[in-house]
C-alpha positions as a printed NumPy array, in Angstrom:
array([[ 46.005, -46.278,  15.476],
       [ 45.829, -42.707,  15.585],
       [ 48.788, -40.174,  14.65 ],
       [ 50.032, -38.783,  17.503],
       [ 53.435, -36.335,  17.906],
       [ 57.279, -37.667,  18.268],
       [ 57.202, -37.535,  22.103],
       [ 54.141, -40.247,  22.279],
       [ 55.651, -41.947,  18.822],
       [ 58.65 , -42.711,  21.194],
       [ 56.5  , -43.609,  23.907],
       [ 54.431, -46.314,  21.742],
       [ 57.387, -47.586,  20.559],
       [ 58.575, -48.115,  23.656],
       [ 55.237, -49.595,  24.675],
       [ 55.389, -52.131,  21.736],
       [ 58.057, -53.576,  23.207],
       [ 55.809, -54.906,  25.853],
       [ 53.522, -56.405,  23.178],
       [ 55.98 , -59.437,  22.647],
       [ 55.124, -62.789,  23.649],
       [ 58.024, -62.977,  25.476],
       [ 56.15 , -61.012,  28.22 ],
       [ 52.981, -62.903,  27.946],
       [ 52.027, -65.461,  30.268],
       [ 52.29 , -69.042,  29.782],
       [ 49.067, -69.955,  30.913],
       [ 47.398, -67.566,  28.519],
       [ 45.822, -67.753,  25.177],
       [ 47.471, -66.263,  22.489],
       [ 43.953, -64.824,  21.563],
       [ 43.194, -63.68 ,  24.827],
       [ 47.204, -61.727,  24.981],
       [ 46.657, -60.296,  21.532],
       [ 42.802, -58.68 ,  22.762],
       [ 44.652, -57.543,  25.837],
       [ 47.389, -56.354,  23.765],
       [ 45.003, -54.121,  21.644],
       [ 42.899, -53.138,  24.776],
       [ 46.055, -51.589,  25.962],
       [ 47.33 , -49.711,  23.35 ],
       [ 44.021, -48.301,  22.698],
       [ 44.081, -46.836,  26.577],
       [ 47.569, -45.644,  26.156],
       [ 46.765, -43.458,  22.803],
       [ 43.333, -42.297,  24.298],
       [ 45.297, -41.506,  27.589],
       [ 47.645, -39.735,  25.084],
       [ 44.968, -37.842,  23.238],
       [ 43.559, -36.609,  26.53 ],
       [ 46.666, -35.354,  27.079],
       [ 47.004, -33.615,  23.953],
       [ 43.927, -32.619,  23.927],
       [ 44.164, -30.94 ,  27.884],
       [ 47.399, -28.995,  26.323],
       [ 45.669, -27.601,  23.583],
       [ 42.659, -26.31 ,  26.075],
       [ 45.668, -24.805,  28.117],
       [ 46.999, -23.338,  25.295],
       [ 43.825, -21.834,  24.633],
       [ 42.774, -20.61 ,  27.942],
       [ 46.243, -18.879,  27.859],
       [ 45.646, -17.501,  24.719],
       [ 42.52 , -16.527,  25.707],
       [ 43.499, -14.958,  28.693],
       [ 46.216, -12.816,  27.219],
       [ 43.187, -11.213,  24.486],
       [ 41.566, -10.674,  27.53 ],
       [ 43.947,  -8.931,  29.291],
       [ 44.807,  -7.076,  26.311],
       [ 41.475,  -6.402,  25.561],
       [ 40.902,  -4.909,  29.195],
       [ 43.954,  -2.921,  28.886],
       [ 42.743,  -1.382,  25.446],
       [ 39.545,  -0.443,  27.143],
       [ 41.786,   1.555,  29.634],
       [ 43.159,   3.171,  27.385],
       [ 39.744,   4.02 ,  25.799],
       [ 38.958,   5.529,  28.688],
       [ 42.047,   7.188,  29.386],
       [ 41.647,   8.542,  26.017],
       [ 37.934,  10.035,  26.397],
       [ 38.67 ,  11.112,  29.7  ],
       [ 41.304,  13.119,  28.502],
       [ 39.257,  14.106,  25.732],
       [ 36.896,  15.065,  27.861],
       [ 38.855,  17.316,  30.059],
       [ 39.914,  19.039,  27.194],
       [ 36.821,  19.877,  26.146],
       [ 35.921,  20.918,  29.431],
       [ 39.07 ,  22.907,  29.274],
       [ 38.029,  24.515,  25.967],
       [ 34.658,  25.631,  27.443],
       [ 36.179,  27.132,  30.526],
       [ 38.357,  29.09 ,  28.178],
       [ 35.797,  30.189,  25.511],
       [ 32.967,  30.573,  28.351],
       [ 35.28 ,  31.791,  31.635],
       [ 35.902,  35.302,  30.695],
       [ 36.313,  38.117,  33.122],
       [ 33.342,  40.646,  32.789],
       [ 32.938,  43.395,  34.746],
       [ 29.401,  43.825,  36.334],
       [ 27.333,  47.172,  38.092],
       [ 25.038,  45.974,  40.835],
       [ 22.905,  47.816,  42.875],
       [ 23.239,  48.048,  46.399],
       [ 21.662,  45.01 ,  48.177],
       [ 21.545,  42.58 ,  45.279],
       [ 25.056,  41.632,  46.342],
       [ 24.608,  38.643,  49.139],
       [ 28.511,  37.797,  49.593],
       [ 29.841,  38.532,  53.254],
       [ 32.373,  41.373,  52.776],
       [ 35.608,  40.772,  53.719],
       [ 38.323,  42.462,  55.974],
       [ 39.877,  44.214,  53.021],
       [ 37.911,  43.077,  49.87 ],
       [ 34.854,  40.78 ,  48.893],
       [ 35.903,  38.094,  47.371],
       [ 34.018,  36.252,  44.774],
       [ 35.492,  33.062,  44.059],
       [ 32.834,  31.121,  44.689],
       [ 30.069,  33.552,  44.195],
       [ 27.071,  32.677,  41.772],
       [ 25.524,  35.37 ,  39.218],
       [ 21.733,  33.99 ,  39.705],
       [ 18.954,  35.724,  37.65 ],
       [ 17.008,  38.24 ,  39.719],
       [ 13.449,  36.387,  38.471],
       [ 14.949,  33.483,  40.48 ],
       [ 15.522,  35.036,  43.662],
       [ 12.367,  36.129,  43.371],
       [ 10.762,  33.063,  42.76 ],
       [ 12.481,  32.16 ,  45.855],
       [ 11.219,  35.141,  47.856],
       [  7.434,  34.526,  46.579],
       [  7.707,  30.789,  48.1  ],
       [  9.169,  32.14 ,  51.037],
       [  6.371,  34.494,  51.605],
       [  3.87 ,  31.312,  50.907],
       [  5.82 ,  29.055,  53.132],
       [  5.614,  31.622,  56.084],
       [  1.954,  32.347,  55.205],
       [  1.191,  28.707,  55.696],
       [  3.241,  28.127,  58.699],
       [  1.619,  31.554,  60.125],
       [ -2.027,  30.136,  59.124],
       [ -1.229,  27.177,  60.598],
       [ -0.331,  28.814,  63.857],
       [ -3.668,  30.533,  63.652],
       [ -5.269,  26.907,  63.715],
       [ -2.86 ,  25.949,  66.194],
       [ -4.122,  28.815,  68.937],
       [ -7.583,  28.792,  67.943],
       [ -7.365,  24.938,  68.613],
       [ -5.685,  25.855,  72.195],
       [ -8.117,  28.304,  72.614],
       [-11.382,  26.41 ,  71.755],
       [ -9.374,  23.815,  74.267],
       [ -9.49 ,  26.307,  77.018],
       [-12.847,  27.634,  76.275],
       [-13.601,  24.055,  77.308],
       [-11.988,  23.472,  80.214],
       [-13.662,  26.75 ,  81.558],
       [-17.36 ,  25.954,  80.628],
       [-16.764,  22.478,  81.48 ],
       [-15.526,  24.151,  85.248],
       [-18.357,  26.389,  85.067],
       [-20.915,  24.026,  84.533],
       [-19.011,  21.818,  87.717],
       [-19.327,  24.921,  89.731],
       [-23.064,  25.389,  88.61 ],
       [-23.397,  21.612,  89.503],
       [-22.122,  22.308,  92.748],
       [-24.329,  25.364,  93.339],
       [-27.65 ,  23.326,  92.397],
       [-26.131,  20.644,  95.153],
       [-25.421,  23.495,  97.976],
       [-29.383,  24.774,  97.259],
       [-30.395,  21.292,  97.168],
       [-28.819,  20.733, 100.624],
       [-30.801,  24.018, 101.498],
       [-33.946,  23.254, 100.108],
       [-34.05 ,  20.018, 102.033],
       [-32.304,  21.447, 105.514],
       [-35.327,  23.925, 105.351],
       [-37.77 ,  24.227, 108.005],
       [-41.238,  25.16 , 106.368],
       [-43.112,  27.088, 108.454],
       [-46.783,  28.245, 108.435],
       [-45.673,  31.319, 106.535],
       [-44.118,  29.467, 104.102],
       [-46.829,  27.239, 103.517],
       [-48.806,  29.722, 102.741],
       [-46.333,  31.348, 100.734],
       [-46.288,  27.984,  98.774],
       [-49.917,  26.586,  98.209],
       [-51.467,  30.042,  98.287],
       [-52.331,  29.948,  94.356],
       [-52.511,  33.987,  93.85 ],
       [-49.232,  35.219,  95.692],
       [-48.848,  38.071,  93.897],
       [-52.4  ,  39.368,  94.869],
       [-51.5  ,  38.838,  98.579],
       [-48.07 ,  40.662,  98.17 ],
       [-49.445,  43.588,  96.776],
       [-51.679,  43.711,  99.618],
       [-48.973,  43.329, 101.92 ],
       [-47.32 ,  46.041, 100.453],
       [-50.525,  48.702, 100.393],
       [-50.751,  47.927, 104.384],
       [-47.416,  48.396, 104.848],
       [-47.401,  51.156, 102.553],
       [-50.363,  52.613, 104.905],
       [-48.455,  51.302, 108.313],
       [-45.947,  53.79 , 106.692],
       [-47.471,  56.453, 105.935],
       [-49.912,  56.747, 109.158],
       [-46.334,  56.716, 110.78 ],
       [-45.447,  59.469, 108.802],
       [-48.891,  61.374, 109.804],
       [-47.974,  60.523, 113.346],
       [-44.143,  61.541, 113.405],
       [-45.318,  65.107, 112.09 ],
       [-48.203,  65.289, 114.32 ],
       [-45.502,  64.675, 117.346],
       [-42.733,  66.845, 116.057],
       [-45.552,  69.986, 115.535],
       [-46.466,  68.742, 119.249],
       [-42.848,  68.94 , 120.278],
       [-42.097,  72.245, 118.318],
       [-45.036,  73.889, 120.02 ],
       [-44.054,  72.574, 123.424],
       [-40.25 ,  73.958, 122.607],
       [-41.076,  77.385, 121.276],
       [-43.687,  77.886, 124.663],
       [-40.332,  76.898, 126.675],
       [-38.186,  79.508, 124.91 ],
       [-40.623,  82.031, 125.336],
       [-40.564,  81.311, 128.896],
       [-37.079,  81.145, 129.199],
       [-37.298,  84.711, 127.498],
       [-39.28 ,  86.375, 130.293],
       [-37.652,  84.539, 133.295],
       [-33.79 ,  86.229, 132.236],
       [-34.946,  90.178, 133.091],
       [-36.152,  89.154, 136.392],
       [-32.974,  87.624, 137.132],
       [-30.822,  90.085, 135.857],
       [-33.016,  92.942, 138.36 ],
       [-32.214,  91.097, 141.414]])
């Protein structure tokens, strides 16, 4: 048998009580009562070292538990602690590093809106001018690219419309070519053009057009002069005549 506390001492005790014969059976075996005796009191002190057993593992979870909690709570603290450590350190800096200087700047390197009364800087910045200028300088890049691509972006449109107008030229030329097609085959040939068309040396037979015209013209010429010294004559013999015929009249 195992040794157990006073509580399950009692209880055995109390148990052993059962393991008289005065509770066995009559119809049973001594042999068989005394293995069934032992059977039982080996279930009832395992049952009771579970038991124990389960209360210690309690225990311990409890115990356990509480070094946890206090463990958590200590890390709180911790933290609590270097937070507030912290803070004063920040604290310190501010102190040391916060100091009221008085600055001179020139007019336009101040970029805080003015107020009604007085500019306030509370939450101004004191940036390095090599920064704003750093700034500026990709600024001026920035709108360089954005201008060049802008550039791109009309020559594109413009190469687009350049396009669209050869593209309606070259319909309208199409067009034209159709309306003289439509000509050329509504076109009566005549003899003249005939033999305009398989005469092989046209430009021999205009220029010989043009000298006979050019002679038509000028023996018209020849002849318009010889008429209008015809006419003159004719007109100056009338005025002459006219002349002598006004004194005979005026006698009468």
């Amino acid at each position: 048998y195992v040794k157990v506390e006073d509580p399950d001492k009692m209880f055995l005790e109390a148990m052993s009580e059962l393991d008289s014969d005065i509770h066995k059976p009559e119809f049973l075996d001594i042999e068989v009562w005394e293995r069934f005796v032992d059977a039982r009191h080996i279930k009832v002190e395992s049952e009771l070292k579970v038991k124990h057993h389960s209360q210690k593992i309690q225990d311990l979870n409890s115990f356990l538990q509480r070094k946890l909690d206090d463990d958590e709570a200590v890390k709180n603290k911790i933290e609590k602690t270097f937070q507030h450590l912290n803070d004063l350190r920040d604290k310190k800096l501010k102190f040391l590093m916060n100091l009221e200087v008085q600055l001179l700047l020139k007019q336009g390197q101040v970029e805080v809106d003015p107020g009604v009364f007085s500019t306030k800087f509370d939450n101004a910045l004191l940036i390095h001018r090599s920064v704003i200028e750093d700034l500026n300088s990709q600024i001026v890049t920035l709108g360089e690219g954005k201008v060049s691509a802008m550039i791109d972006c009309k020559d594109y449109y413009k190469n687009i419309h350049l396009l669209e107008w050869e593209h309606e030229k070259m319909q309208m030329e199409a067009e034209d070519l159709n309306s003289k097609t439509r000509d050329v085959q509504t076109l009566r040939v005549t003899k003249e053009l005939q033999v305009f068309l398989f005469e092989e040396n046209n430009a021999q037979r205009m220029q010989k057009e043009i000298q006979t015209l050019e002679k038509t013209i000028k023996l018209n010429e020849n002849m318009h002069q010889r008429k209008s010294l015809d006419k003159k004559r004719i007109l100056d013999r009338l005025n002459r005549l006219k002349k002598k015929k006004v004194p005979t009249a005026t006698l009468r």
